Amino acid sequence: MDFDAFLASIEAPALRAIAQHWNAARGPQLLPSWETLRLEELPQPARLTWIYAYDPATGKFTGRLSGEQITKAFGKSFHGLPLELAHTGAIYLWVHHALTRVVSEPAAYRSTGKLYKQAGRIIEGERIALPLGSDGRTGDGIIGASWFMDPYLEGPIELLAENE
């Protein structure tokens, strides 16, 4: 699937804006870098984002940023947090596998449906993840975003992957 088809598949306008920003930030390169992203240009969508740095030598992800809505939902910021502390158990294994695929191939990721479970409620929405690369070619980070109707519940939230 080319980028235009991927973009057309995104339903949430806020996620579409993030994907368009990612595409503009990469310019002629295959991937944009962390430095070329200008999240301040996305005041509303930026609160939905999460960014991880990736170390290809170790295969580890470390949080760089989590937007306001993501931090509120999880009850913690991802900044400086290793992926294995952000997610545990089987869901960590799924998240690590999915993010590794996005950053390694590189690939664009999108899903819809059941995203989270919080206080017994299922929260549905849409999620995207796109690779970042300092050199414009090799993946060394991920920008992702999750859109959902905020149920106004404070953490903890459980990530769901059953519809992946």
PDB file of C-alpha atoms in Angstrom, residues 66-151:
ATOM      1  CA  SER A  66       3.420  10.999  25.421  1.00  0.00           C
ATOM      2  CA  GLY A  67       0.721  13.539  24.741  1.00  0.00           C
ATOM      3  CA  GLU A  68      -1.682  14.795  27.384  1.00  0.00           C
ATOM      4  CA  GLN A  69      -4.516  12.384  26.569  1.00  0.00           C
ATOM      5  CA  ILE A  70      -2.185   9.348  26.446  1.00  0.00           C
ATOM      6  CA  THR A  71      -0.454  10.325  29.709  1.00  0.00           C
ATOM      7  CA  LYS A  72      -3.843  10.795  31.389  1.00  0.00           C
ATOM      8  CA  ALA A  73      -5.162   7.465  30.099  1.00  0.00           C
ATOM      9  CA  PHE A  74      -2.135   5.454  31.238  1.00  0.00           C
ATOM     10  CA  GLY A  75      -1.612   7.418  34.441  1.00  0.00           C
ATOM     11  CA  LYS A  76       2.054   7.977  33.551  1.00  0.00           C
ATOM     12  CA  SER A  77       4.246   9.704  31.022  1.00  0.00           C
ATOM     13  CA  PHE A  78       6.199   7.536  28.595  1.00  0.00           C
ATOM     14  CA  HIS A  79       9.107  10.036  28.600  1.00  0.00           C
ATOM     15  CA  GLY A  80      12.269   8.087  29.501  1.00  0.00           C
ATOM     16  CA  LEU A  81      10.228   4.963  30.269  1.00  0.00           C
ATOM     17  CA  PRO A  82      11.388   1.672  28.728  1.00  0.00           C
ATOM     18  CA  LEU A  83       8.621  -0.032  26.761  1.00  0.00           C
ATOM     19  CA  GLU A  84       8.684  -3.023  29.138  1.00  0.00           C
ATOM     20  CA  LEU A  85       7.684  -0.704  32.008  1.00  0.00           C
ATOM     21  CA  ALA A  86       4.932   0.979  29.996  1.00  0.00           C
ATOM     22  CA  HIS A  87       3.311  -2.365  29.118  1.00  0.00           C
ATOM     23  CA  THR A  88       3.669  -5.711  30.837  1.00  0.00           C
ATOM     24  CA  GLY A  89       3.061  -9.391  30.131  1.00  0.00           C
ATOM     25  CA  ALA A  90       1.568 -10.611  26.883  1.00  0.00           C
ATOM     26  CA  ILE A  91       0.561  -7.123  25.770  1.00  0.00           C
ATOM     27  CA  TYR A  92       4.200  -5.982  26.046  1.00  0.00           C
ATOM     28  CA  LEU A  93       5.225  -8.840  23.727  1.00  0.00           C
ATOM     29  CA  TRP A  94       2.570  -7.841  21.198  1.00  0.00           C
ATOM     30  CA  VAL A  95       3.444  -4.105  21.377  1.00  0.00           C
ATOM     31  CA  HIS A  96       7.177  -4.822  21.052  1.00  0.00           C
ATOM     32  CA  HIS A  97       6.583  -7.079  18.044  1.00  0.00           C
ATOM     33  CA  ALA A  98       4.292  -4.568  16.299  1.00  0.00           C
ATOM     34  CA  LEU A  99       6.589  -1.576  16.910  1.00  0.00           C
ATOM     35  CA  THR A 100       9.658  -3.554  15.844  1.00  0.00           C
ATOM     36  CA  ARG A 101       7.959  -4.391  12.571  1.00  0.00           C
ATOM     37  CA  VAL A 102       7.035  -0.726  11.964  1.00  0.00           C
ATOM     38  CA  VAL A 103      10.558   0.528  12.637  1.00  0.00           C
ATOM     39  CA  SER A 104      12.437  -2.336  10.931  1.00  0.00           C
ATOM     40  CA  GLU A 105      10.627  -2.811   7.633  1.00  0.00           C
ATOM     41  CA  PRO A 106       9.778   0.228   7.742  1.00  0.00           C
ATOM     42  CA  ALA A 107       5.987   0.056   7.671  1.00  0.00           C
ATOM     43  CA  ALA A 108       2.947   2.173   8.456  1.00  0.00           C
ATOM     44  CA  TYR A 109       0.484   0.728  10.991  1.00  0.00           C
ATOM     45  CA  ARG A 110      -3.228   1.344  11.496  1.00  0.00           C
ATOM     46  CA  SER A 111      -5.897  -0.416  13.530  1.00  0.00           C
ATOM     47  CA  THR A 112      -9.455   0.283  14.607  1.00  0.00           C
ATOM     48  CA  GLY A 113     -11.837  -1.206  17.128  1.00  0.00           C
ATOM     49  CA  LYS A 114     -11.233  -2.081  20.758  1.00  0.00           C
ATOM     50  CA  LEU A 115      -8.149  -0.159  21.906  1.00  0.00           C
ATOM     51  CA  TYR A 116      -8.384  -0.078  25.704  1.00  0.00           C
ATOM     52  CA  LYS A 117     -10.192  -1.418  28.714  1.00  0.00           C
ATOM     53  CA  GLN A 118     -10.619   0.847  31.715  1.00  0.00           C
ATOM     54  CA  ALA A 119     -12.746   0.291  34.796  1.00  0.00           C
ATOM     55  CA  GLY A 120     -14.555  -2.534  33.004  1.00  0.00           C
ATOM     56  CA  ARG A 121     -15.406  -0.373  29.983  1.00  0.00           C
ATOM     57  CA  ILE A 122     -14.170  -1.061  26.470  1.00  0.00           C
ATOM     58  CA  ILE A 123     -12.845   2.036  24.713  1.00  0.00           C
ATOM     59  CA  GLU A 124     -12.925   1.893  20.938  1.00  0.00           C
ATOM     60  CA  GLY A 125     -11.001   4.063  18.546  1.00  0.00           C
ATOM     61  CA  GLU A 126      -8.237   4.125  15.976  1.00  0.00           C
ATOM     62  CA  ARG A 127      -4.452   3.885  16.255  1.00  0.00           C
ATOM     63  CA  ILE A 128      -1.584   4.623  13.866  1.00  0.00           C
ATOM     64  CA  ALA A 129       2.187   4.221  14.118  1.00  0.00           C
ATOM     65  CA  LEU A 130       4.813   5.520  11.697  1.00  0.00           C
ATOM     66  CA  PRO A 131       8.599   5.047  11.670  1.00  0.00           C
ATOM     67  CA  LEU A 132      11.193   7.746  12.260  1.00  0.00           C
ATOM     68  CA  GLY A 133      14.805   7.696  11.075  1.00  0.00           C
ATOM     69  CA  SER A 134      17.627  10.073  11.948  1.00  0.00           C
ATOM     70  CA  ASP A 135      19.341   9.384   8.628  1.00  0.00           C
ATOM     71  CA  GLY A 136      16.082   9.438   6.636  1.00  0.00           C
ATOM     72  CA  ARG A 137      16.394   5.730   5.761  1.00  0.00           C
ATOM     73  CA  THR A 138      16.938   3.539   8.832  1.00  0.00           C
ATOM     74  CA  GLY A 139      14.252   3.306  11.493  1.00  0.00           C
ATOM     75  CA  ASP A 140      15.304   4.445  14.958  1.00  0.00           C
ATOM     76  CA  GLY A 141      12.024   5.671  16.373  1.00  0.00           C
ATOM     77  CA  ILE A 142       8.241   5.560  16.160  1.00  0.00           C
ATOM     78  CA  ILE A 143       5.569   8.209  16.281  1.00  0.00           C
ATOM     79  CA  GLY A 144       2.158   6.878  17.060  1.00  0.00           C
ATOM     80  CA  ALA A 145      -1.197   8.255  17.990  1.00  0.00           C
ATOM     81  CA  SER A 146      -4.391   6.842  19.397  1.00  0.00           C
ATOM     82  CA  TRP A 147      -7.752   8.483  18.883  1.00  0.00           C
ATOM     83  CA  PHE A 148     -10.669   7.567  21.108  1.00  0.00           C
ATOM     84  CA  MET A 149     -13.597   9.225  22.755  1.00  0.00           C
ATOM     85  CA  ASP A 150     -12.243  10.169  26.169  1.00  0.00           C
ATOM     86  CA  PRO A 151     -14.456   8.491  28.782  1.00  0.00           C
TER      87      PRO A 151
END
